[in-house]
Amino acid sequence: MATPLHPQTLLTLAGQHTDGAYNSVALPIYQSAIFRFDSPDEKPGYDYSRSGNPTREALETTLAQLEGGAGAVCVGSGMAAVATVLALYDAGSHIICSHDCYGGTERLLTWYERQGKLSVSYVDLTLKGNLEAAIRPETKAIWVETPSNPLLRITDLEAVGELTGQLDIDFIVDNTFLSPLLQQPFQFGADFIIHSTTKYLNGHSDVVGGVVVARTEEGRERAHFAANSTGATAVPFDSWLVLRGLKTLPLRLKQHCENALIVARFLESHDLVKKVFYPGLETHEGHELAKKQQSGFGGMVSFELDERVAEIKTLLGATKIFTLAESLGGVESLIEQPATMSHASMREEARLEAGITENVVRLSVGIEHVSDLISDLEEALDKARCLTPNRVRGLNRVHA
Ligand SMILES: *Cc1c(COP(=O)(O)O)cnc(C)c1O
């Protein structure tokens, strides 16, 4: 058997040489809802684009290869990927989820719980013993996000995989923060991997999309059935854009990781910053584990501003290169306040339990020249410095 291609090569070639009609080198966008039958008794390879489309399929094949899974289904958003996986579980199933999961995932799980479809336990999976204690006879799946959002806690994938391997419980990983190039959850026994392709995989902040990758062919069939039945599948043009974005993923990630470490070290040495959350820092609690199960630390950096000496709102409004916006993983750098932006959909109680206070700032470090990023943060932090310390902050605050 031929040696498997390196991801960089696989992605460069992805989708090429598929056009039998004109030999186009780039993948065509098959912008057609329907496909012709040659005869009434002969079903064509594709019949209707909700069920299957060649452009989407090229992306699905590529993402499955990258993750090392049997197959994938691309859907209209990361949340559609979450919903597609959750649709696989019968009413009454119990799901265990990282307590600091993506805000939209927590919102969907809470809604399903209120409707009586699923029951959910939110658990700090970084602490040994917590997972075992949460397992019930009706537990059907464990939902892991590592590094978590926004505090970048690291969960031991091998330990979760060992446990779910012994029990009949699915192991699901939201791998959005790292991409398949920096973390390979199937190697640790995961059954399903989801991504918001909106983030690093597309990488250009111009598509909202998602994917479910399955380890087994049976898993792929179940996920495809769910996505086709609910109509969640992705459209051809967006699939084409994500495949195009993917071609530069290895180059982009290299720069994201390099820049993020420099930004994290800069913040760590800044007097207005209380704490920096970046798994690449030796001071990060999950550093050793991240080194073991990841092949890079990623482009996300969070930090806690010292509220006594700095005004967070001023900082958020003062950056010029870091754009004030939610989302992450695009080529451009972003800054945001999780408590009021990306995690606003989370119940306040859940948010505080996960340690997401109003002083936490999250950065998606882009691929700009890192010196420009550091100057931008330096100047913005200077503007955010309080001349008289905020000693009683929080006491007279008006609650909206
Ligand atoms: C953005 C995100 C999602 C949801 O994806 P959308 O494409 O916005 O629907 C899910 N999980 C994580 C970790 C995310 O960052």
Coordinates of C-alpha atoms and ligand atoms in Angstrom, one line a residue:
M1 CA 0.0 0.0 0.0
A2 CA 1.2 3.5 -0.8
T3 CA 2.4 5.7 2.1
P4 CA -0.4 7.9 3.3
L5 CA 0.1 11.5 2.2
H6 CA 1.0 14.2 4.7
P7 CA -2.0 16.5 5.5
Q8 CA -0.3 19.4 3.7
T9 CA -0.2 17.4 0.4
L10 CA -3.6 15.9 0.9
L11 CA -5.1 19.3 1.3
T12 CA -3.3 20.8 -1.6
L13 CA -4.7 18.1 -3.8
A14 CA -8.2 18.0 -2.2
G15 CA -11.1 18.0 -4.7
Q16 CA -8.8 18.1 -7.7
H17 CA -9.1 15.8 -10.7
T18 CA -12.8 15.1 -10.1
D19 CA -14.2 16.8 -13.2
G20 CA -14.5 14.2 -16.0
A21 CA -16.3 16.7 -18.3
Y22 CA -13.6 19.4 -18.8
N23 CA -10.6 18.3 -16.7
S24 CA -10.9 21.5 -14.6
V25 CA -8.1 21.5 -12.0
A26 CA -10.1 23.2 -9.3
L27 CA -13.2 21.5 -7.9
P28 CA -16.3 22.6 -9.8
I29 CA -19.2 24.0 -7.7
Y30 CA -22.1 21.7 -8.6
Q31 CA -24.8 24.3 -8.0
S32 CA -27.7 22.0 -8.8
A33 CA -30.5 20.9 -6.6
I34 CA -31.3 17.9 -8.7
F35 CA -29.5 15.3 -10.9
R36 CA -30.9 13.5 -14.0
F37 CA -31.9 9.9 -14.1
D38 CA -30.6 8.0 -17.2
S39 CA -33.6 5.8 -17.0
P40 CA -36.5 5.2 -14.6
D41 CA -34.8 2.1 -13.2
E42 CA -31.4 3.5 -12.8
K43 CA -30.8 5.8 -9.8
P44 CA -27.9 8.2 -10.6
G45 CA -25.0 8.6 -8.1
Y46 CA -26.6 11.8 -7.0
D47 CA -30.3 12.6 -7.2
Y48 CA -31.0 15.5 -4.8
S49 CA -28.5 17.8 -3.2
R50 CA -30.0 17.6 0.3
S51 CA -29.0 13.9 0.3
G52 CA -25.8 14.2 -1.7
N53 CA -23.9 16.7 -3.8
P54 CA -20.4 16.2 -5.4
T55 CA -19.0 19.5 -4.1
R56 CA -20.1 18.8 -0.6
E57 CA -18.9 15.2 -0.9
A58 CA -15.4 16.3 -1.9
L59 CA -15.2 18.3 1.3
E60 CA -16.7 15.4 3.4
T61 CA -14.1 13.0 2.0
T62 CA -11.2 15.4 2.8
L63 CA -12.3 16.1 6.3
A64 CA -12.9 12.4 7.0
Q65 CA -9.3 11.7 5.7
L66 CA -7.8 14.5 7.8
E67 CA -9.4 13.2 11.0
G68 CA -8.8 9.5 10.1
G69 CA -12.5 8.7 10.2
A70 CA -14.7 6.4 8.0
G71 CA -16.8 9.3 6.7
A72 CA -18.3 12.7 7.4
V73 CA -21.4 14.8 6.7
C74 CA -21.1 18.5 6.2
V75 CA -24.0 20.6 7.6
G76 CA -25.0 24.3 7.6
S77 CA -23.3 25.4 10.9
G78 CA -21.4 24.1 13.8
M79 CA -24.6 24.1 15.8
A80 CA -26.2 22.0 13.1
A81 CA -23.4 19.5 13.6
V82 CA -24.1 19.5 17.4
A83 CA -27.8 19.0 16.7
T84 CA -27.1 16.2 14.2
V85 CA -25.1 14.2 16.7
L86 CA -27.6 14.9 19.5
A87 CA -30.4 13.6 17.2
L88 CA -28.8 10.2 17.3
Y89 CA -29.9 9.6 20.9
D90 CA -33.3 8.3 22.0
A91 CA -35.5 10.3 24.3
G92 CA -34.5 9.8 28.0
S93 CA -30.8 9.5 27.2
H94 CA -28.3 11.1 29.6
I95 CA -25.4 13.1 28.2
I96 CA -22.4 14.2 30.2
C97 CA -20.9 17.4 28.9
S98 CA -17.8 19.6 29.7
H99 CA -19.0 22.2 32.1
D100 CA -17.4 25.0 30.0
C101 CA -18.6 23.9 26.6
Y102 CA -19.5 26.3 23.8
G103 CA -22.4 28.5 24.8
G104 CA -24.6 27.4 22.0
T105 CA -24.1 23.8 22.9
E106 CA -25.1 24.5 26.5
R107 CA -28.2 26.4 25.2
L108 CA -29.3 23.5 22.9
L109 CA -28.7 20.9 25.6
T110 CA -30.7 23.0 28.2
W111 CA -33.6 23.4 25.7
Y112 CA -33.7 19.6 25.0
E113 CA -33.6 19.0 28.8
R114 CA -36.5 21.4 29.3
Q115 CA -38.4 19.6 26.6
G116 CA -37.7 16.3 28.3
K117 CA -35.7 14.9 25.4
L118 CA -32.4 14.4 27.1
S119 CA -31.0 14.8 30.6
V120 CA -27.6 16.5 30.9
S121 CA -24.8 16.6 33.6
Y122 CA -22.2 19.4 33.2
V123 CA -19.0 18.2 34.7
D124 CA -15.5 19.6 35.1
L125 CA -13.8 16.9 33.1
T126 CA -10.4 18.2 33.9
L127 CA -10.7 16.7 37.4
K128 CA -10.1 13.0 37.8
G129 CA -13.1 11.0 39.2
N130 CA -15.7 13.6 38.1
L131 CA -16.6 11.7 35.0
E132 CA -16.9 8.3 36.6
A133 CA -19.1 9.8 39.3
A134 CA -21.5 11.3 36.7
I135 CA -22.1 8.1 34.8
R136 CA -25.6 6.6 35.1
P137 CA -27.2 3.5 33.5
E138 CA -28.9 5.7 30.9
T139 CA -25.7 7.6 30.0
K140 CA -25.3 7.4 26.2
A141 CA -22.6 9.9 25.4
I142 CA -19.8 12.1 26.8
W143 CA -19.3 15.4 25.1
V144 CA -15.8 16.8 25.4
E145 CA -14.4 20.1 24.3
T146 CA -10.7 20.4 24.8
P147 CA -9.2 23.0 24.9
S148 CA -12.4 24.4 26.4
N149 CA -13.8 27.8 25.6
P150 CA -12.7 30.4 26.7
L151 CA -10.4 29.3 29.5
L152 CA -8.7 26.6 27.5
R153 CA -8.8 23.9 30.1
I154 CA -7.5 20.5 28.9
T155 CA -9.3 17.2 29.2
D156 CA -7.4 14.0 29.1
L157 CA -8.7 12.4 25.9
E158 CA -7.0 9.1 26.6
A159 CA -8.6 8.7 30.0
V160 CA -12.1 9.5 28.6
G161 CA -11.5 7.0 25.7
E162 CA -10.5 4.2 28.1
L163 CA -13.6 4.7 30.1
T164 CA -16.1 4.9 27.2
G165 CA -14.3 2.0 25.5
Q166 CA -15.2 -0.2 28.5
L167 CA -18.8 1.0 28.7
D168 CA -21.3 1.3 25.9
I169 CA -21.1 5.0 25.8
D170 CA -20.3 7.3 22.8
F171 CA -17.4 9.6 23.0
I172 CA -17.9 12.8 21.2
V173 CA -15.3 15.6 20.7
D174 CA -15.8 19.1 19.6
N175 CA -12.4 19.6 17.9
T176 CA -13.2 23.1 16.6
F177 CA -10.5 24.9 18.7
L178 CA -7.5 22.9 17.3
S179 CA -8.6 21.4 13.9
P180 CA -7.6 17.8 12.9
L181 CA -4.0 19.0 12.3
L182 CA -3.3 19.7 16.0
Q183 CA -5.5 17.1 17.7
Q184 CA -6.7 13.7 16.5
P185 CA -9.5 12.5 18.9
F186 CA -10.1 9.2 17.0
Q187 CA -6.6 8.1 18.2
F188 CA -8.0 8.2 21.7
G189 CA -11.2 6.3 20.9
A190 CA -13.6 9.0 20.0
D191 CA -16.7 7.9 18.1
F192 CA -17.8 11.2 16.6
I193 CA -15.9 14.5 16.1
I194 CA -17.6 17.7 15.2
H195 CA -16.3 21.0 14.0
S196 CA -17.6 24.4 13.4
T197 CA -16.0 24.8 10.0
T198 CA -16.8 28.5 10.4
K199 CA -13.6 28.7 12.4
Y200 CA -10.1 27.4 11.5
L201 CA -11.1 24.9 8.8
N202 CA -12.6 27.6 6.5
G203 CA -10.4 30.3 8.2
H204 CA -11.6 33.3 6.3
S205 CA -14.7 34.4 8.3
D206 CA -16.9 34.2 5.2
V207 CA -18.8 30.9 5.8
V208 CA -20.9 29.5 8.6
G209 CA -20.6 25.7 8.4
G210 CA -20.2 22.5 10.4
V211 CA -19.2 18.9 10.0
V212 CA -19.8 15.6 11.8
V213 CA -17.0 13.0 11.3
A214 CA -17.6 9.4 12.3
R215 CA -15.0 6.9 13.2
T216 CA -17.0 4.0 11.7
E217 CA -19.0 3.4 8.6
E218 CA -22.1 2.7 10.7
G219 CA -21.6 6.0 12.5
R220 CA -21.3 7.8 9.2
E221 CA -24.6 6.3 8.0
R222 CA -26.4 7.3 11.2
A223 CA -25.0 10.9 11.0
H224 CA -25.9 11.1 7.3
F225 CA -29.4 9.8 8.0
A226 CA -29.9 12.4 10.7
A227 CA -28.6 15.3 8.6
N228 CA -30.6 14.3 5.5
S229 CA -33.7 13.7 7.5
T230 CA -33.6 17.1 9.3
G231 CA -32.3 18.9 6.2
A232 CA -29.2 20.2 7.9
T233 CA -26.8 19.4 5.1
A234 CA -24.5 22.1 3.7
V235 CA -25.0 23.9 0.4
P236 CA -22.5 23.5 -2.5
F237 CA -21.0 27.0 -2.6
D238 CA -20.2 27.1 1.2
S239 CA -18.7 23.6 0.9
W240 CA -16.5 24.8 -2.0
L241 CA -15.3 27.8 0.0
V242 CA -14.4 25.6 3.0
L243 CA -12.5 23.2 0.8
R244 CA -10.6 26.2 -0.7
G245 CA -9.9 27.6 2.8
L246 CA -8.6 24.2 3.9
K247 CA -5.8 24.2 1.4
T248 CA -3.9 26.7 3.4
L249 CA -4.8 25.3 6.8
P250 CA -1.3 24.0 7.6
L251 CA 0.3 27.3 6.8
R252 CA -2.3 29.3 8.7
L253 CA -2.1 27.2 11.8
K254 CA 1.6 27.4 12.0
Q255 CA 1.4 31.2 12.1
H256 CA -1.6 31.2 14.5
C257 CA 0.3 29.1 17.0
E258 CA 3.5 31.0 16.6
N259 CA 1.8 34.4 17.1
A260 CA -0.4 33.2 20.0
L261 CA 2.5 32.0 22.0
I262 CA 4.2 35.4 21.6
V263 CA 1.0 37.3 22.5
A264 CA 0.5 35.0 25.5
R265 CA 4.0 35.7 26.8
F266 CA 3.6 39.4 26.3
L267 CA 0.3 39.4 28.3
E268 CA 1.8 37.3 31.0
S269 CA 4.4 40.0 31.6
H270 CA 1.9 42.9 31.6
D271 CA 1.0 44.5 34.9
L272 CA -2.7 45.0 34.1
V273 CA -3.2 41.3 33.4
K274 CA -3.9 39.0 36.3
K275 CA -3.8 35.7 34.6
V276 CA -3.2 34.4 31.1
F277 CA -4.9 31.2 29.8
Y278 CA -2.9 29.6 27.0
P279 CA -1.9 25.9 27.0
G280 CA 1.4 26.7 25.5
L281 CA 2.6 28.5 28.6
E282 CA 4.5 26.3 31.1
T283 CA 2.4 27.9 33.9
H284 CA -0.9 26.6 32.4
E285 CA -2.4 23.8 34.4
G286 CA -3.0 21.6 31.4
H287 CA 0.4 22.3 29.7
E288 CA 1.9 18.8 30.1
L289 CA -1.3 17.1 29.0
A290 CA -1.7 19.5 26.0
K291 CA 1.9 18.7 25.0
K292 CA 1.0 15.0 25.1
Q293 CA -2.2 14.9 23.2
Q294 CA -1.9 17.9 20.9
S295 CA 0.6 18.7 18.2
G296 CA 0.3 22.5 18.7
F297 CA -1.2 24.8 21.2
G298 CA -3.6 26.7 18.9
G299 CA -4.4 30.3 18.3
M300 CA -6.8 31.1 21.1
V301 CA -5.5 33.1 24.1
S302 CA -7.7 34.3 27.0
F303 CA -6.7 36.5 29.9
E304 CA -8.1 38.1 33.0
L305 CA -7.8 41.8 33.3
D306 CA -7.0 43.2 36.8
E307 CA -10.3 45.1 37.4
R308 CA -8.8 47.2 40.1
V309 CA -6.5 49.0 37.6
A310 CA -8.0 48.5 34.2
E311 CA -11.3 49.1 32.4
I312 CA -12.3 46.2 30.3
K313 CA -14.8 48.2 28.1
T314 CA -12.1 50.7 27.3
L315 CA -9.7 47.9 26.3
L316 CA -12.3 46.3 24.0
G317 CA -13.0 49.6 22.2
A318 CA -9.4 50.6 21.9
T319 CA -7.7 47.9 19.7
K320 CA -7.3 48.8 16.1
I321 CA -6.0 45.5 14.6
F322 CA -7.9 43.2 16.9
T323 CA -11.5 43.5 15.7
L324 CA -14.2 43.5 18.4
A325 CA -16.2 40.5 17.3
E326 CA -17.3 37.0 18.3
S327 CA -16.1 33.9 16.5
L328 CA -12.5 32.8 16.0
G329 CA -10.2 30.9 13.7
G330 CA -10.1 33.4 10.8
V331 CA -7.0 34.9 9.4
E332 CA -7.7 38.2 11.2
S333 CA -7.2 38.8 15.0
L334 CA -10.4 39.2 17.1
I335 CA -11.0 40.4 20.7
E336 CA -14.1 39.9 22.7
Q337 CA -15.6 39.6 26.2
P338 CA -17.1 36.1 26.6
A339 CA -19.5 37.0 29.4
T340 CA -21.4 39.5 27.3
M341 CA -20.7 38.2 23.8
S342 CA -19.8 34.6 22.8
H343 CA -21.1 33.1 26.1
A344 CA -24.1 35.4 26.6
S345 CA -26.4 32.6 25.6
M346 CA -25.2 30.5 28.6
R347 CA -27.2 30.5 31.9
E348 CA -25.4 33.0 34.2
E349 CA -25.1 30.3 36.9
A350 CA -23.4 27.9 34.4
R351 CA -21.1 30.7 33.2
L352 CA -19.9 31.7 36.6
E353 CA -19.4 28.0 37.5
A354 CA -17.2 27.7 34.5
G355 CA -15.1 30.7 35.8
I356 CA -16.2 33.1 33.0
T357 CA -16.3 36.4 34.8
E358 CA -16.7 39.9 33.2
N359 CA -13.0 40.4 33.4
V360 CA -12.1 37.6 31.0
V361 CA -11.0 38.7 27.6
R362 CA -10.7 36.2 24.7
L363 CA -8.4 36.7 21.7
S364 CA -8.4 34.8 18.5
V365 CA -4.9 35.5 17.4
G366 CA -4.7 35.9 13.6
I367 CA -1.9 35.6 11.1
E368 CA -0.8 39.2 10.9
H369 CA 2.8 40.2 11.7
V370 CA 3.1 39.6 15.4
S371 CA 4.9 42.9 16.1
D372 CA 1.8 44.8 15.0
L373 CA -0.4 42.6 17.2
I374 CA 1.8 43.3 20.3
S375 CA 1.8 47.1 19.6
D376 CA -1.9 47.1 19.2
L377 CA -2.5 45.4 22.5
E378 CA 0.2 47.5 24.3
E379 CA -1.5 50.7 23.2
A380 CA -5.0 49.5 24.0
L381 CA -4.0 48.3 27.4
D382 CA -2.4 51.7 28.1
K383 CA -5.7 53.4 27.3
A384 CA -7.5 51.0 29.6
R385 CA -5.3 51.8 32.6
C386 CA -7.3 53.5 35.4
L387 CA -5.7 56.5 36.8
T388 CA -7.4 56.0 40.1
P389 CA -7.8 52.4 41.1
N390 CA -11.4 50.9 41.0
R391 CA -11.4 49.8 44.6
V392 CA -15.2 49.4 45.0
R393 CA -16.0 48.2 41.6
G394 CA -19.1 46.0 41.5
L395 CA -20.7 47.6 44.5
N396 CA -22.7 50.4 42.7
R397 CA -23.0 48.7 39.4
V398 CA -26.4 49.0 37.8
H399 CA -27.7 45.6 36.6
A400 CA -29.3 45.7 33.2
Ligands
LIG1 C1 -18.5 28.3 17.0 C2 -18.5 27.1 17.7 C3 -19.6 26.2 17.6 C4 -20.8 26.5 16.8 O1 -20.5 26.7 15.5 P1 -21.4 27.7 14.5 O2 -20.7 27.5 13.2 O3 -21.3 29.1 15.0 O4 -22.8 27.2 14.5 C5 -19.5 25.0 18.3 N1 -18.4 24.7 19.0 C6 -17.4 25.5 19.1 C7 -16.2 25.1 20.0 C8 -17.4 26.7 18.5 O5 -16.3 27.5 18.6

